């Protein structure tokens, strides 16, 4: 029983590490995932790695090639646009619910999340990109806080999965947009505290579209 639990823990930890390495671009789009090399890197058995990679394939982060093995899912402008549209749809709906149900604790979470994000954005604006992953983590936390009072765990989980795919594009194909993005975050915070749904939805749409356009302008990591 204990050995089974230990195996599950090792497998889950390896899954999280590989997933994070894909999302943060340490495993590049299209990269062949050789089991023997992964075994050394993640200190995990080949059979466990197969299970992990099949799980990631079901999430769309890995492509299974039958007898030819696995590779990291490629990236394309078409895929980015679809992911962004789905993120906007989910986040807008969750935002509406959150604004209606949010209480003082929700406001406190939101203010705290924005404070951390704003501090990191200031560091990025100074030209220091050594904490890029922390910047994106605080970005994620702010947007999660924004919709955290929506009242639906399934909606939150679905949004988080889509946000991770969007985040992958941000890490691989998007650099810091600077003051524009920071200002959009501050305006989202203000609209949330005022419960101004229409303004918040408009800003969110501009925010996501701006990210897509910024990534497409760079284009190099995208296949089409």
PDB file of C-alpha atoms in Angstrom:
ATOM      1  CA  UNK A   1       0.000   0.000   0.000  1.00  0.00           C
ATOM      2  CA  UNK A   2       2.734   2.475   0.988  1.00  0.00           C
ATOM      3  CA  UNK A   3       4.855   1.509  -2.019  1.00  0.00           C
ATOM      4  CA  UNK A   4       1.855   2.112  -4.287  1.00  0.00           C
ATOM      5  CA  UNK A   5       1.384   5.563  -2.778  1.00  0.00           C
ATOM      6  CA  UNK A   6       5.070   6.332  -3.207  1.00  0.00           C
ATOM      7  CA  UNK A   7       4.895   5.295  -6.879  1.00  0.00           C
ATOM      8  CA  UNK A   8       1.873   7.517  -7.397  1.00  0.00           C
ATOM      9  CA  UNK A   9       3.709  10.428  -5.797  1.00  0.00           C
ATOM     10  CA  UNK A  10       6.796   9.964  -7.987  1.00  0.00           C
ATOM     11  CA  UNK A  11       4.632   9.656 -11.090  1.00  0.00           C
ATOM     12  CA  UNK A  12       2.597  12.737 -10.219  1.00  0.00           C
ATOM     13  CA  UNK A  13       5.711  14.779  -9.492  1.00  0.00           C
ATOM     14  CA  UNK A  14       7.271  13.718 -12.783  1.00  0.00           C
ATOM     15  CA  UNK A  15       4.057  14.561 -14.613  1.00  0.00           C
ATOM     16  CA  UNK A  16       4.028  18.049 -13.102  1.00  0.00           C
ATOM     17  CA  UNK A  17       7.700  18.620 -13.960  1.00  0.00           C
ATOM     18  CA  UNK A  18       7.362  17.525 -17.572  1.00  0.00           C
ATOM     19  CA  UNK A  19       4.142  19.499 -17.987  1.00  0.00           C
ATOM     20  CA  UNK A  20       5.781  22.631 -16.566  1.00  0.00           C
ATOM     21  CA  UNK A  21       8.811  22.165 -18.812  1.00  0.00           C
ATOM     22  CA  UNK A  22       6.522  22.057 -21.850  1.00  0.00           C
ATOM     23  CA  UNK A  23       4.482  25.085 -20.790  1.00  0.00           C
ATOM     24  CA  UNK A  24       7.547  27.178 -19.940  1.00  0.00           C
ATOM     25  CA  UNK A  25       9.309  26.215 -23.166  1.00  0.00           C
ATOM     26  CA  UNK A  26      12.143  24.214 -21.670  1.00  0.00           C
ATOM     27  CA  UNK A  27      10.906  21.359 -23.861  1.00  0.00           C
ATOM     28  CA  UNK A  28      10.546  23.076 -27.230  1.00  0.00           C
ATOM     29  CA  UNK A  29       7.594  22.793 -29.631  1.00  0.00           C
ATOM     30  CA  UNK A  30       8.090  19.789 -31.905  1.00  0.00           C
ATOM     31  CA  UNK A  31      10.915  18.368 -29.789  1.00  0.00           C
ATOM     32  CA  UNK A  32      11.220  14.586 -29.882  1.00  0.00           C
ATOM     33  CA  UNK A  33      10.650  13.092 -26.437  1.00  0.00           C
ATOM     34  CA  UNK A  34      13.087  10.205 -26.205  1.00  0.00           C
ATOM     35  CA  UNK A  35      12.165   7.926 -23.336  1.00  0.00           C
ATOM     36  CA  UNK A  36      15.712   6.963 -22.360  1.00  0.00           C
ATOM     37  CA  UNK A  37      16.773  10.597 -22.113  1.00  0.00           C
ATOM     38  CA  UNK A  38      13.627  11.521 -20.195  1.00  0.00           C
ATOM     39  CA  UNK A  39      14.271   8.607 -17.859  1.00  0.00           C
ATOM     40  CA  UNK A  40      17.606  10.142 -16.887  1.00  0.00           C
ATOM     41  CA  UNK A  41      16.315  13.704 -16.653  1.00  0.00           C
ATOM     42  CA  UNK A  42      13.232  12.973 -14.569  1.00  0.00           C
ATOM     43  CA  UNK A  43      14.470   9.839 -12.777  1.00  0.00           C
ATOM     44  CA  UNK A  44      11.345   7.937 -13.783  1.00  0.00           C
ATOM     45  CA  UNK A  45      10.775   4.499 -15.314  1.00  0.00           C
ATOM     46  CA  UNK A  46       9.989   4.119 -19.000  1.00  0.00           C
ATOM     47  CA  UNK A  47       6.580   2.616 -18.251  1.00  0.00           C
ATOM     48  CA  UNK A  48       5.685   5.572 -16.020  1.00  0.00           C
ATOM     49  CA  UNK A  49       6.925   7.995 -18.671  1.00  0.00           C
ATOM     50  CA  UNK A  50       4.672   6.375 -21.263  1.00  0.00           C
ATOM     51  CA  UNK A  51       1.693   6.884 -18.972  1.00  0.00           C
ATOM     52  CA  UNK A  52       2.674  10.513 -18.344  1.00  0.00           C
ATOM     53  CA  UNK A  53       3.167  11.280 -22.036  1.00  0.00           C
ATOM     54  CA  UNK A  54      -0.155   9.681 -22.948  1.00  0.00           C
ATOM     55  CA  UNK A  55      -1.801  11.804 -20.252  1.00  0.00           C
ATOM     56  CA  UNK A  56      -0.162  14.932 -21.669  1.00  0.00           C
ATOM     57  CA  UNK A  57      -1.237  13.882 -25.162  1.00  0.00           C
ATOM     58  CA  UNK A  58      -4.849  13.818 -23.948  1.00  0.00           C
ATOM     59  CA  UNK A  59      -4.314  17.425 -22.815  1.00  0.00           C
ATOM     60  CA  UNK A  60      -2.965  18.442 -26.205  1.00  0.00           C
ATOM     61  CA  UNK A  61       0.530  19.255 -24.935  1.00  0.00           C
ATOM     62  CA  UNK A  62       2.179  16.160 -26.446  1.00  0.00           C
ATOM     63  CA  UNK A  63       1.607  14.338 -29.734  1.00  0.00           C
ATOM     64  CA  UNK A  64       1.688  10.521 -29.749  1.00  0.00           C
ATOM     65  CA  UNK A  65       3.127   9.080 -32.978  1.00  0.00           C
ATOM     66  CA  UNK A  66       2.116   5.460 -32.540  1.00  0.00           C
ATOM     67  CA  UNK A  67       5.193   3.255 -32.791  1.00  0.00           C
ATOM     68  CA  UNK A  68       7.369   6.308 -33.433  1.00  0.00           C
ATOM     69  CA  UNK A  69       7.030   7.657 -29.910  1.00  0.00           C
ATOM     70  CA  UNK A  70       6.126  11.148 -28.717  1.00  0.00           C
ATOM     71  CA  UNK A  71       6.991  14.763 -29.404  1.00  0.00           C
ATOM     72  CA  UNK A  72       6.040  18.096 -27.863  1.00  0.00           C
ATOM     73  CA  UNK A  73       2.952  19.550 -29.537  1.00  0.00           C
ATOM     74  CA  UNK A  74       3.836  22.103 -32.220  1.00  0.00           C
ATOM     75  CA  UNK A  75       2.632  25.693 -32.101  1.00  0.00           C
ATOM     76  CA  UNK A  76       0.758  27.625 -34.763  1.00  0.00           C
ATOM     77  CA  UNK A  77      -0.934  30.967 -35.190  1.00  0.00           C
ATOM     78  CA  UNK A  78      -4.246  29.186 -35.842  1.00  0.00           C
ATOM     79  CA  UNK A  79      -3.967  27.265 -32.575  1.00  0.00           C
ATOM     80  CA  UNK A  80      -3.066  30.423 -30.660  1.00  0.00           C
ATOM     81  CA  UNK A  81      -6.118  32.242 -31.984  1.00  0.00           C
ATOM     82  CA  UNK A  82      -8.408  29.352 -31.049  1.00  0.00           C
ATOM     83  CA  UNK A  83      -6.945  29.076 -27.560  1.00  0.00           C
ATOM     84  CA  UNK A  84      -7.230  32.835 -27.033  1.00  0.00           C
ATOM     85  CA  UNK A  85     -10.868  32.838 -28.183  1.00  0.00           C
ATOM     86  CA  UNK A  86     -11.739  29.992 -25.824  1.00  0.00           C
ATOM     87  CA  UNK A  87      -9.892  31.645 -22.956  1.00  0.00           C
ATOM     88  CA  UNK A  88     -11.829  34.872 -23.547  1.00  0.00           C
ATOM     89  CA  UNK A  89     -15.146  33.004 -23.652  1.00  0.00           C
ATOM     90  CA  UNK A  90     -14.498  31.128 -20.404  1.00  0.00           C
ATOM     91  CA  UNK A  91     -12.900  34.016 -18.546  1.00  0.00           C
ATOM     92  CA  UNK A  92     -15.634  36.468 -19.535  1.00  0.00           C
ATOM     93  CA  UNK A  93     -18.366  34.136 -18.273  1.00  0.00           C
ATOM     94  CA  UNK A  94     -16.487  33.406 -15.052  1.00  0.00           C
ATOM     95  CA  UNK A  95     -15.772  37.096 -14.585  1.00  0.00           C
ATOM     96  CA  UNK A  96     -19.488  37.948 -14.771  1.00  0.00           C
ATOM     97  CA  UNK A  97     -20.313  35.331 -12.135  1.00  0.00           C
ATOM     98  CA  UNK A  98     -17.418  36.412  -9.944  1.00  0.00           C
ATOM     99  CA  UNK A  99     -18.424  40.072 -10.025  1.00  0.00           C
ATOM    100  CA  UNK A 100     -21.940  39.173  -8.916  1.00  0.00           C
ATOM    101  CA  UNK A 101     -20.867  36.850  -6.092  1.00  0.00           C
ATOM    102  CA  UNK A 102     -17.581  38.351  -4.933  1.00  0.00           C
ATOM    103  CA  UNK A 103     -17.313  39.447  -1.311  1.00  0.00           C
ATOM    104  CA  UNK A 104     -14.721  41.294   0.764  1.00  0.00           C
ATOM    105  CA  UNK A 105     -12.471  38.223   0.891  1.00  0.00           C
ATOM    106  CA  UNK A 106     -12.554  38.043  -2.902  1.00  0.00           C
ATOM    107  CA  UNK A 107     -11.616  41.717  -3.131  1.00  0.00           C
ATOM    108  CA  UNK A 108      -8.722  41.119  -0.744  1.00  0.00           C
ATOM    109  CA  UNK A 109      -7.457  38.185  -2.850  1.00  0.00           C
ATOM    110  CA  UNK A 110      -7.677  40.293  -5.956  1.00  0.00           C
ATOM    111  CA  UNK A 111      -5.841  43.279  -4.478  1.00  0.00           C
ATOM    112  CA  UNK A 112      -3.111  41.008  -3.097  1.00  0.00           C
ATOM    113  CA  UNK A 113      -2.681  39.191  -6.426  1.00  0.00           C
ATOM    114  CA  UNK A 114      -2.468  42.476  -8.320  1.00  0.00           C
ATOM    115  CA  UNK A 115       0.085  43.895  -5.885  1.00  0.00           C
ATOM    116  CA  UNK A 116       2.445  40.975  -6.535  1.00  0.00           C
ATOM    117  CA  UNK A 117       1.889  41.170 -10.280  1.00  0.00           C
ATOM    118  CA  UNK A 118       2.444  44.935 -10.390  1.00  0.00           C
ATOM    119  CA  UNK A 119       5.714  44.580  -8.461  1.00  0.00           C
ATOM    120  CA  UNK A 120       6.935  41.960 -10.917  1.00  0.00           C
ATOM    121  CA  UNK A 121       5.834  44.056 -13.890  1.00  0.00           C
ATOM    122  CA  UNK A 122       7.961  46.902 -12.544  1.00  0.00           C
ATOM    123  CA  UNK A 123      10.961  44.580 -12.457  1.00  0.00           C
ATOM    124  CA  UNK A 124      10.278  43.442 -16.027  1.00  0.00           C
ATOM    125  CA  UNK A 125       9.882  47.067 -17.154  1.00  0.00           C
ATOM    126  CA  UNK A 126      13.350  47.832 -15.784  1.00  0.00           C
ATOM    127  CA  UNK A 127      14.800  45.358 -18.259  1.00  0.00           C
ATOM    128  CA  UNK A 128      15.415  42.578 -15.726  1.00  0.00           C
ATOM    129  CA  UNK A 129      14.011  39.405 -17.315  1.00  0.00           C
ATOM    130  CA  UNK A 130      15.611  36.979 -14.870  1.00  0.00           C
ATOM    131  CA  UNK A 131      12.280  36.330 -13.155  1.00  0.00           C
ATOM    132  CA  UNK A 132      10.105  35.750 -16.213  1.00  0.00           C
ATOM    133  CA  UNK A 133       8.519  32.595 -14.812  1.00  0.00           C
ATOM    134  CA  UNK A 134       7.582  34.393 -11.586  1.00  0.00           C
ATOM    135  CA  UNK A 135       6.075  37.201 -13.666  1.00  0.00           C
ATOM    136  CA  UNK A 136       3.855  34.761 -15.548  1.00  0.00           C
ATOM    137  CA  UNK A 137       2.955  32.919 -12.340  1.00  0.00           C
ATOM    138  CA  UNK A 138       1.737  36.167 -10.780  1.00  0.00           C
ATOM    139  CA  UNK A 139      -0.101  36.972 -14.016  1.00  0.00           C
ATOM    140  CA  UNK A 140      -1.866  33.600 -13.763  1.00  0.00           C
ATOM    141  CA  UNK A 141      -2.669  34.167 -10.088  1.00  0.00           C
ATOM    142  CA  UNK A 142      -4.193  37.573 -10.814  1.00  0.00           C
ATOM    143  CA  UNK A 143      -6.487  36.271 -13.536  1.00  0.00           C
ATOM    144  CA  UNK A 144      -7.437  33.293 -11.364  1.00  0.00           C
ATOM    145  CA  UNK A 145      -8.223  35.643  -8.469  1.00  0.00           C
ATOM    146  CA  UNK A 146     -10.361  37.734 -10.799  1.00  0.00           C
ATOM    147  CA  UNK A 147     -12.702  34.813 -11.455  1.00  0.00           C
ATOM    148  CA  UNK A 148     -12.257  32.950  -8.162  1.00  0.00           C
ATOM    149  CA  UNK A 149     -15.720  33.882  -6.851  1.00  0.00           C
ATOM    150  CA  UNK A 150     -17.548  32.437  -9.879  1.00  0.00           C
ATOM    151  CA  UNK A 151     -18.841  29.537  -7.795  1.00  0.00           C
ATOM    152  CA  UNK A 152     -17.946  26.757 -10.262  1.00  0.00           C
ATOM    153  CA  UNK A 153     -14.963  24.502  -9.664  1.00  0.00           C
ATOM    154  CA  UNK A 154     -15.398  22.933 -13.121  1.00  0.00           C
ATOM    155  CA  UNK A 155     -15.326  26.347 -14.777  1.00  0.00           C
ATOM    156  CA  UNK A 156     -12.189  27.280 -12.843  1.00  0.00           C
ATOM    157  CA  UNK A 157     -10.461  24.005 -13.763  1.00  0.00           C
ATOM    158  CA  UNK A 158     -11.401  24.301 -17.438  1.00  0.00           C
ATOM    159  CA  UNK A 159     -10.217  27.902 -17.555  1.00  0.00           C
ATOM    160  CA  UNK A 160      -6.938  26.946 -15.847  1.00  0.00           C
ATOM    161  CA  UNK A 161      -6.259  24.243 -18.462  1.00  0.00           C
ATOM    162  CA  UNK A 162      -6.871  26.672 -21.325  1.00  0.00           C
ATOM    163  CA  UNK A 163      -4.862  29.410 -19.602  1.00  0.00           C
ATOM    164  CA  UNK A 164      -1.901  27.015 -19.362  1.00  0.00           C
ATOM    165  CA  UNK A 165      -1.996  26.485 -23.121  1.00  0.00           C
ATOM    166  CA  UNK A 166      -2.175  30.239 -23.652  1.00  0.00           C
ATOM    167  CA  UNK A 167       0.684  30.662 -21.164  1.00  0.00           C
ATOM    168  CA  UNK A 168       2.799  28.275 -23.239  1.00  0.00           C
ATOM    169  CA  UNK A 169       2.507  30.629 -26.194  1.00  0.00           C
ATOM    170  CA  UNK A 170       3.357  33.571 -23.965  1.00  0.00           C
ATOM    171  CA  UNK A 171       6.519  31.888 -22.713  1.00  0.00           C
ATOM    172  CA  UNK A 172       7.679  30.723 -26.147  1.00  0.00           C
ATOM    173  CA  UNK A 173       6.399  33.417 -28.505  1.00  0.00           C
ATOM    174  CA  UNK A 174       5.597  36.466 -26.422  1.00  0.00           C
ATOM    175  CA  UNK A 175       7.858  38.982 -24.731  1.00  0.00           C
ATOM    176  CA  UNK A 176       6.795  41.515 -22.142  1.00  0.00           C
ATOM    177  CA  UNK A 177       4.315  44.023 -23.625  1.00  0.00           C
ATOM    178  CA  UNK A 178       5.302  46.670 -21.108  1.00  0.00           C
ATOM    179  CA  UNK A 179       3.173  49.498 -19.782  1.00  0.00           C
ATOM    180  CA  UNK A 180       0.174  48.629 -21.959  1.00  0.00           C
ATOM    181  CA  UNK A 181      -0.335  45.237 -20.317  1.00  0.00           C
ATOM    182  CA  UNK A 182       0.390  46.612 -16.836  1.00  0.00           C
ATOM    183  CA  UNK A 183      -2.184  49.369 -17.328  1.00  0.00           C
ATOM    184  CA  UNK A 184      -4.746  46.812 -18.507  1.00  0.00           C
ATOM    185  CA  UNK A 185      -4.226  44.789 -15.339  1.00  0.00           C
ATOM    186  CA  UNK A 186      -4.716  47.887 -13.182  1.00  0.00           C
ATOM    187  CA  UNK A 187      -7.878  48.824 -15.072  1.00  0.00           C
ATOM    188  CA  UNK A 188      -9.184  45.286 -14.631  1.00  0.00           C
ATOM    189  CA  UNK A 189      -8.575  45.565 -10.892  1.00  0.00           C
ATOM    190  CA  UNK A 190     -10.402  48.905 -10.697  1.00  0.00           C
ATOM    191  CA  UNK A 191     -13.344  47.609 -12.734  1.00  0.00           C
ATOM    192  CA  UNK A 192     -13.584  44.526 -10.524  1.00  0.00           C
ATOM    193  CA  UNK A 193     -13.641  46.536  -7.304  1.00  0.00           C
ATOM    194  CA  UNK A 194     -16.352  48.733  -8.813  1.00  0.00           C
ATOM    195  CA  UNK A 195     -18.236  45.651 -10.108  1.00  0.00           C
ATOM    196  CA  UNK A 196     -18.217  47.212 -13.572  1.00  0.00           C
ATOM    197  CA  UNK A 197     -18.732  44.134 -15.735  1.00  0.00           C
ATOM    198  CA  UNK A 198     -18.972  45.835 -19.097  1.00  0.00           C
ATOM    199  CA  UNK A 199     -15.749  47.799 -18.661  1.00  0.00           C
ATOM    200  CA  UNK A 200     -13.926  44.732 -17.351  1.00  0.00           C
ATOM    201  CA  UNK A 201     -15.066  42.565 -20.276  1.00  0.00           C
ATOM    202  CA  UNK A 202     -13.960  45.219 -22.756  1.00  0.00           C
ATOM    203  CA  UNK A 203     -10.535  45.529 -21.142  1.00  0.00           C
ATOM    204  CA  UNK A 204     -10.149  41.749 -20.959  1.00  0.00           C
ATOM    205  CA  UNK A 205     -10.897  41.435 -24.659  1.00  0.00           C
ATOM    206  CA  UNK A 206      -8.305  44.074 -25.502  1.00  0.00           C
ATOM    207  CA  UNK A 207      -5.824  42.441 -23.135  1.00  0.00           C
ATOM    208  CA  UNK A 208      -6.063  38.989 -24.691  1.00  0.00           C
ATOM    209  CA  UNK A 209      -6.176  40.298 -28.250  1.00  0.00           C
ATOM    210  CA  UNK A 210      -3.128  42.442 -27.560  1.00  0.00           C
ATOM    211  CA  UNK A 211      -1.234  39.369 -26.403  1.00  0.00           C
ATOM    212  CA  UNK A 212      -2.192  37.449 -29.531  1.00  0.00           C
ATOM    213  CA  UNK A 213      -1.178  40.287 -31.847  1.00  0.00           C
ATOM    214  CA  UNK A 214       2.127  40.675 -30.018  1.00  0.00           C
ATOM    215  CA  UNK A 215       2.906  36.967 -30.426  1.00  0.00           C
ATOM    216  CA  UNK A 216       1.889  36.929 -34.087  1.00  0.00           C
ATOM    217  CA  UNK A 217       4.130  39.922 -34.783  1.00  0.00           C
ATOM    218  CA  UNK A 218       7.116  37.878 -33.599  1.00  0.00           C
ATOM    219  CA  UNK A 219       5.880  34.738 -35.387  1.00  0.00           C
ATOM    220  CA  UNK A 220       9.187  32.871 -35.487  1.00  0.00           C
ATOM    221  CA  UNK A 221       8.200  29.996 -33.144  1.00  0.00           C
ATOM    222  CA  UNK A 222       4.842  29.507 -34.914  1.00  0.00           C
ATOM    223  CA  UNK A 223       4.347  27.140 -37.818  1.00  0.00           C
ATOM    224  CA  UNK A 224       1.862  29.185 -39.846  1.00  0.00           C
TER     225      UNK A 224
END
